[in-house]
Amino acid sequence: MKIGELAGRAGVTVKAVRYYESLGLVTPRRLANGYRDYTEDDAPLVHEIRVLSGLGIPVERTRPFLACLAAGQQHADDCPESLAGYREAVDELTERIEALTARRAILMHHLRQAAYRNSSIPVPDDEAHGKHGKHAKHGKHRERGEHPMSDLYRLPADLPVPEDDGAADHLPGLKMPRIELSSTTGETVGLHALGTGRTVVYVYPLTGRPDADLSHGWDSIPGARGCTAEACDFRDHHHELLAAGARGVFGLSSQDTGYQREVVERLRLPFAMLSDPRLSTAAVLGLPTFAFGGATLFKRLTLVIRDGAIEHVFYPVFPPDEHAQQVLAWMRDNPTA
């Protein structure tokens, strides 16, 4: 048969067949006109080379397998020499895996050192990493689609925009319930006892960490992505919010206080976070939630609380990295007496 027919039957290119021939793995006879003439026995040889190459065995080291077929064995790995070839390939892969694993550990160490450099929270070791609270499993959630170790501080341009489903329409005018939540300051904050004047409480699903991914599908949930960017926006406009009449600003999520404290330290937030791991606020006030990864999380919204009652609600919130500025604009347009 001609070289093109052999290549087609074996599933390789003509160039590959010529390369195998140059190594002496396949030896066609030459016709009087100079054309190569391959036999039926050459097709399984070329096919075997292709299969073994796909497994990572170099073409040059397929000779024992081809010799096994040439000796009349039904399978190319029926011979002891073929088994030795397998073992050699496995040993090389093991060495490469060990080397790559060691390199990965060093890179992860540098990543964590850099990620927590500006935080007083100890850098988590390999055993404790990812076990920072109820939603620690979300440490693997990707905050940027398919891109691992994404930039939590910036948002991709193609995020889906959340729609107003009316889940917060009932909130304006409600009195704040008697709920006390743990604060990252170490104190307990009563939502019913925030005092006179306005207090801004922005509610968010969860924050990721720069040394961990957020899992696949997070970005596709409208309104889910952007908790870190939102916190930074409230940080950058905190003084302006106070000047516009806010008595204080709080972030609120279902993550535990230890997890939130790391966020406050790392982002240098000038305000405290409140932890509501049982979603008590959602149960009493009827705040909207959503399910993800086996957990129930708050949907993103912001409450402007005045004199113990909800004066205004921002829902849905988008884009989160500009939300503090939206709240600031509303407060300036609606000054207190």
Coordinates of C-alpha atoms in Angstrom, one line a residue:
M1 CA 0.0 0.0 0.0
K2 CA 1.1 3.6 -0.5
I3 CA 2.2 5.9 2.3
G4 CA -1.0 7.9 2.3
E5 CA -3.2 4.8 2.7
L6 CA -1.1 3.6 5.6
A7 CA -1.2 7.0 7.3
G8 CA -5.0 7.1 7.0
R9 CA -5.5 3.5 8.4
A10 CA -3.2 4.2 11.3
G11 CA -4.6 7.6 12.1
V12 CA -1.3 9.5 11.6
T13 CA 0.1 12.0 9.1
V14 CA 2.2 11.1 6.2
K15 CA 5.0 13.2 7.8
A16 CA 4.8 11.0 10.9
V17 CA 5.2 7.8 8.8
R18 CA 8.3 9.2 7.2
Y19 CA 9.7 10.1 10.6
Y20 CA 9.1 6.6 11.8
E21 CA 10.8 5.3 8.7
S22 CA 13.8 7.6 9.3
L23 CA 14.2 6.0 12.8
G24 CA 14.0 2.5 11.3
L25 CA 10.8 1.6 13.0
V26 CA 9.0 1.0 9.8
T27 CA 10.9 -0.4 6.7
P28 CA 8.9 -0.4 3.4
R29 CA 10.3 -1.8 0.2
R30 CA 11.0 0.4 -2.7
L31 CA 9.2 -0.2 -6.0
A32 CA 11.0 0.1 -9.4
N33 CA 9.6 3.6 -9.7
G34 CA 11.0 4.6 -6.3
Y35 CA 7.7 4.7 -4.5
R36 CA 7.4 3.2 -1.0
D37 CA 5.4 0.0 -0.7
Y38 CA 4.0 -0.9 2.7
T39 CA 2.5 -4.2 3.7
E40 CA -0.4 -5.1 5.9
D41 CA 2.0 -5.8 8.8
D42 CA 3.1 -2.1 8.8
A43 CA -0.3 -0.7 9.8
P44 CA -0.4 -2.2 13.3
L45 CA 3.1 -1.1 13.9
V46 CA 2.3 2.5 13.0
H47 CA -0.9 2.4 15.0
E48 CA 1.1 1.1 18.1
I49 CA 3.6 3.9 17.8
R50 CA 0.8 6.4 17.7
V51 CA -0.9 4.9 20.8
L52 CA 2.3 4.7 22.8
S53 CA 3.3 8.3 21.9
G54 CA -0.1 9.4 23.2
L55 CA 0.8 7.8 26.5
G56 CA 4.0 9.8 26.7
I57 CA 6.4 7.2 25.6
P58 CA 8.9 8.7 23.1
V59 CA 8.8 7.3 19.6
E60 CA 12.4 6.1 19.8
R61 CA 11.5 3.9 22.9
T62 CA 8.6 2.1 21.2
R63 CA 11.1 -0.5 19.7
P64 CA 10.5 -3.2 22.3
F65 CA 6.8 -3.0 21.7
L66 CA 7.2 -3.2 17.9
A67 CA 9.6 -6.1 18.2
C68 CA 7.0 -7.9 20.3
L69 CA 4.5 -7.6 17.5
A70 CA 7.1 -8.6 14.9
A71 CA 7.8 -11.7 17.0
G72 CA 4.2 -12.8 16.4
Q73 CA 2.7 -11.8 19.8
Q74 CA -1.0 -10.7 19.7
H75 CA -0.3 -7.6 21.8
A76 CA 2.6 -5.3 21.8
D77 CA 3.0 -5.6 25.5
D78 CA 3.0 -9.4 25.8
C79 CA 6.8 -9.4 26.1
P80 CA 9.0 -8.7 29.2
E81 CA 10.8 -6.0 27.4
S82 CA 7.5 -4.1 26.8
L83 CA 6.7 -4.3 30.5
A84 CA 10.1 -2.8 31.3
G85 CA 9.3 0.0 28.9
Y86 CA 6.0 0.7 30.8
R87 CA 7.9 0.7 34.1
E88 CA 10.5 3.1 32.7
A89 CA 7.8 5.5 31.5
V90 CA 5.9 5.3 34.8
D91 CA 9.1 6.0 36.8
E92 CA 9.8 9.1 34.7
L93 CA 6.3 10.4 35.2
T94 CA 6.6 9.8 38.9
E95 CA 9.8 11.9 39.0
R96 CA 8.2 14.7 37.0
I97 CA 5.1 14.7 39.2
E98 CA 7.2 14.9 42.4
A99 CA 9.2 17.7 40.9
L100 CA 6.1 19.6 39.8
T101 CA 4.4 19.1 43.2
A102 CA 7.5 20.5 45.0
R103 CA 7.5 23.5 42.6
R104 CA 3.8 24.0 43.2
A105 CA 4.2 24.0 46.9
I106 CA 6.9 26.6 46.7
L107 CA 4.8 28.8 44.5
M108 CA 1.8 28.4 46.8
H109 CA 4.0 29.4 49.7
H110 CA 5.1 32.6 47.9
L111 CA 1.4 33.3 46.9
R112 CA 0.2 33.0 50.5
Q113 CA 3.0 35.1 51.8
A114 CA 2.2 37.9 49.3
A115 CA -1.6 37.6 49.8
Y116 CA -1.5 38.0 53.6
R117 CA 1.5 40.4 53.8
N118 CA -0.7 43.3 54.8
S119 CA -2.7 41.3 57.3
S120 CA -2.1 40.7 61.0
I121 CA -3.9 37.3 60.5
P122 CA -1.4 34.5 60.4
V123 CA -0.7 33.0 57.0
P124 CA -2.7 29.7 56.9
D125 CA -0.6 26.6 56.5
D126 CA -1.3 23.8 54.1
E127 CA -3.4 21.8 56.6
A128 CA -5.5 24.7 57.9
H129 CA -5.8 26.5 54.5
G130 CA -9.4 26.7 53.3
K131 CA -10.9 25.9 56.8
H132 CA -11.7 29.4 57.9
G133 CA -15.4 29.0 58.6
K134 CA -18.8 27.7 57.6
H135 CA -18.3 28.6 53.9
A136 CA -14.6 27.5 53.8
K137 CA -15.5 25.1 50.9
H138 CA -16.2 28.3 48.9
G139 CA -12.5 28.9 49.0
K140 CA -12.4 26.9 45.8
H141 CA -15.0 29.0 44.0
R142 CA -13.7 31.0 41.2
E143 CA -14.5 34.6 41.2
R144 CA -13.6 35.0 37.6
G145 CA -15.1 32.3 35.4
E146 CA -12.5 29.8 34.2
H147 CA -9.4 31.8 35.2
P148 CA -7.7 30.4 38.4
M149 CA -6.2 32.7 41.0
S150 CA -8.2 35.6 39.5
D151 CA -8.0 39.3 40.4
L152 CA -10.7 39.7 43.1
Y153 CA -10.4 43.4 43.0
R154 CA -11.5 43.9 39.4
L155 CA -14.6 42.7 37.6
P156 CA -14.8 41.1 34.1
A157 CA -16.8 43.1 31.6
D158 CA -19.3 40.3 30.8
L159 CA -20.9 39.7 34.2
P160 CA -24.6 39.0 34.0
V161 CA -26.7 41.9 35.4
P162 CA -29.2 40.9 38.2
E163 CA -32.8 41.7 37.6
D164 CA -35.2 43.1 40.2
D165 CA -37.4 40.2 41.2
G166 CA -39.3 42.2 43.8
A167 CA -37.8 40.2 46.7
A168 CA -36.9 43.4 48.6
D169 CA -40.0 45.4 47.9
H170 CA -41.4 44.8 51.4
L171 CA -38.4 46.0 53.3
P172 CA -38.7 49.9 53.3
G173 CA -40.4 51.0 56.5
L174 CA -39.8 47.8 58.5
K175 CA -38.4 48.1 62.0
M176 CA -35.1 46.5 62.6
P177 CA -35.5 43.2 64.5
R178 CA -33.8 42.5 67.8
I179 CA -30.8 40.6 66.3
E180 CA -27.3 40.7 67.8
L181 CA -24.4 39.8 65.5
S182 CA -20.7 39.3 66.1
S183 CA -18.5 42.1 64.8
T184 CA -14.9 41.9 63.6
T185 CA -14.1 44.4 66.4
G186 CA -14.8 41.7 68.9
E187 CA -18.0 43.4 70.0
T188 CA -21.7 42.4 69.5
V189 CA -23.8 44.8 67.4
G190 CA -27.6 44.9 67.8
L191 CA -29.3 45.7 64.5
H192 CA -32.2 47.2 66.6
A193 CA -29.8 49.4 68.5
L194 CA -27.8 51.2 65.9
G195 CA -28.9 54.6 67.3
T196 CA -30.4 57.7 65.7
G197 CA -29.5 58.8 62.3
R198 CA -28.5 56.8 59.3
T199 CA -26.5 53.6 59.2
V200 CA -25.5 51.8 56.0
V201 CA -25.4 48.0 56.1
Y202 CA -24.4 46.4 52.9
V203 CA -25.2 42.6 52.7
Y204 CA -23.1 40.4 50.5
P205 CA -22.8 36.6 49.7
L206 CA -19.2 35.9 50.5
T207 CA -15.7 37.2 49.9
G208 CA -13.0 35.1 48.3
R209 CA -9.3 35.1 49.0
P210 CA -6.5 35.9 46.6
D211 CA -4.7 32.5 47.1
A212 CA -7.8 30.4 46.4
D213 CA -10.2 30.0 43.5
L214 CA -13.9 30.4 43.5
S215 CA -15.6 27.4 41.9
H216 CA -16.9 27.1 38.4
G217 CA -20.3 28.7 37.9
W218 CA -19.9 31.6 40.5
D219 CA -19.6 34.2 37.8
S220 CA -22.7 33.0 36.0
I221 CA -24.9 33.8 39.0
P222 CA -26.2 37.4 38.5
G223 CA -25.0 39.6 41.3
A224 CA -22.8 37.0 43.0
R225 CA -19.3 38.2 41.8
G226 CA -17.7 41.3 43.3
C227 CA -17.8 41.2 47.1
T228 CA -14.1 42.2 47.4
A229 CA -14.5 45.0 44.9
E230 CA -17.6 46.2 46.7
A231 CA -15.8 46.3 50.1
C232 CA -13.0 48.3 48.5
D233 CA -15.5 50.8 47.1
F234 CA -17.0 51.3 50.5
R235 CA -13.5 51.6 52.0
D236 CA -12.5 54.3 49.4
H237 CA -15.7 56.3 50.0
H238 CA -16.1 55.7 53.7
H239 CA -15.2 59.3 54.8
E240 CA -17.5 60.7 52.2
L241 CA -20.4 58.6 53.4
L242 CA -19.9 59.8 56.9
A243 CA -19.7 63.4 55.7
A244 CA -23.0 62.8 53.9
G245 CA -24.7 61.9 57.1
A246 CA -24.0 58.2 57.7
R247 CA -23.6 57.3 61.4
G248 CA -21.6 54.2 60.4
V249 CA -21.1 51.5 57.7
F250 CA -21.2 47.8 58.2
G251 CA -20.7 44.8 55.9
L252 CA -22.9 41.7 56.7
S253 CA -22.5 38.2 55.4
S254 CA -23.0 34.6 56.7
Q255 CA -19.2 34.0 56.8
D256 CA -17.8 33.6 60.3
T257 CA -16.0 36.4 62.1
G258 CA -12.6 34.9 61.8
Y259 CA -12.9 34.8 58.0
Q260 CA -14.3 38.3 57.9
R261 CA -11.5 39.6 60.2
E262 CA -8.9 38.5 57.7
V263 CA -10.8 40.5 55.0
V264 CA -10.9 43.6 57.1
E265 CA -7.2 43.3 57.8
R266 CA -6.1 42.5 54.3
L267 CA -8.3 45.2 52.6
R268 CA -7.6 47.7 55.4
L269 CA -11.3 48.4 55.8
P270 CA -12.2 51.3 58.2
F271 CA -15.5 49.7 59.2
A272 CA -16.5 46.4 60.8
M273 CA -18.1 43.3 59.3
L274 CA -21.0 41.6 60.9
S275 CA -21.4 37.8 60.9
D276 CA -24.8 36.1 60.5
P277 CA -23.9 32.4 60.0
R278 CA -27.5 31.3 60.7
L279 CA -29.0 33.9 58.3
S280 CA -31.2 35.2 61.1
T281 CA -31.5 38.5 59.4
A282 CA -32.8 36.8 56.3
A283 CA -35.3 34.8 58.3
V284 CA -36.8 37.7 60.2
L285 CA -36.7 40.4 57.6
G286 CA -37.3 38.1 54.6
L287 CA -34.0 39.1 52.9
P288 CA -33.5 37.4 49.5
T289 CA -31.1 34.4 49.4
F290 CA -29.8 31.9 46.9
A291 CA -28.3 28.4 47.1
F292 CA -24.8 27.6 45.8
G293 CA -22.5 24.7 46.5
G294 CA -24.8 23.2 49.2
A295 CA -25.0 26.5 51.2
T296 CA -27.5 29.3 51.4
L297 CA -26.1 32.7 50.9
F298 CA -27.4 36.3 51.1
K299 CA -28.2 38.0 47.8
R300 CA -26.4 41.3 47.5
L301 CA -28.4 44.3 48.8
T302 CA -27.9 47.4 50.9
L303 CA -30.1 48.7 53.7
V304 CA -30.1 52.4 54.8
I305 CA -31.3 52.2 58.4
R306 CA -32.6 55.4 60.0
D307 CA -33.8 55.6 63.6
G308 CA -34.2 51.9 63.9
A309 CA -36.2 51.4 60.7
I310 CA -35.3 50.6 57.1
E311 CA -35.4 53.9 55.2
H312 CA -34.2 52.8 51.8
V313 CA -33.1 49.6 50.1
F314 CA -30.7 49.1 47.2
Y315 CA -31.7 46.0 45.3
P316 CA -30.5 44.6 43.1
V317 CA -26.9 46.0 43.4
F318 CA -24.9 46.4 40.2
P319 CA -22.1 47.0 39.5
P320 CA -20.8 46.1 43.0
D321 CA -17.5 47.9 42.5
E322 CA -19.4 51.2 42.1
H323 CA -22.1 50.6 44.7
A324 CA -20.7 52.8 47.5
Q325 CA -20.8 55.7 45.1
Q326 CA -24.4 54.9 44.3
V327 CA -25.3 55.0 48.0
L328 CA -23.3 58.2 48.5
A329 CA -25.2 59.9 45.6
W330 CA -28.5 58.8 47.1
M331 CA -27.6 60.2 50.5
R332 CA -26.5 63.5 49.0
D333 CA -29.8 63.7 47.1
N334 CA -31.8 62.8 50.2
P335 CA -30.1 64.7 53.1
T336 CA -31.5 64.3 56.6
A337 CA -33.2 67.3 58.2

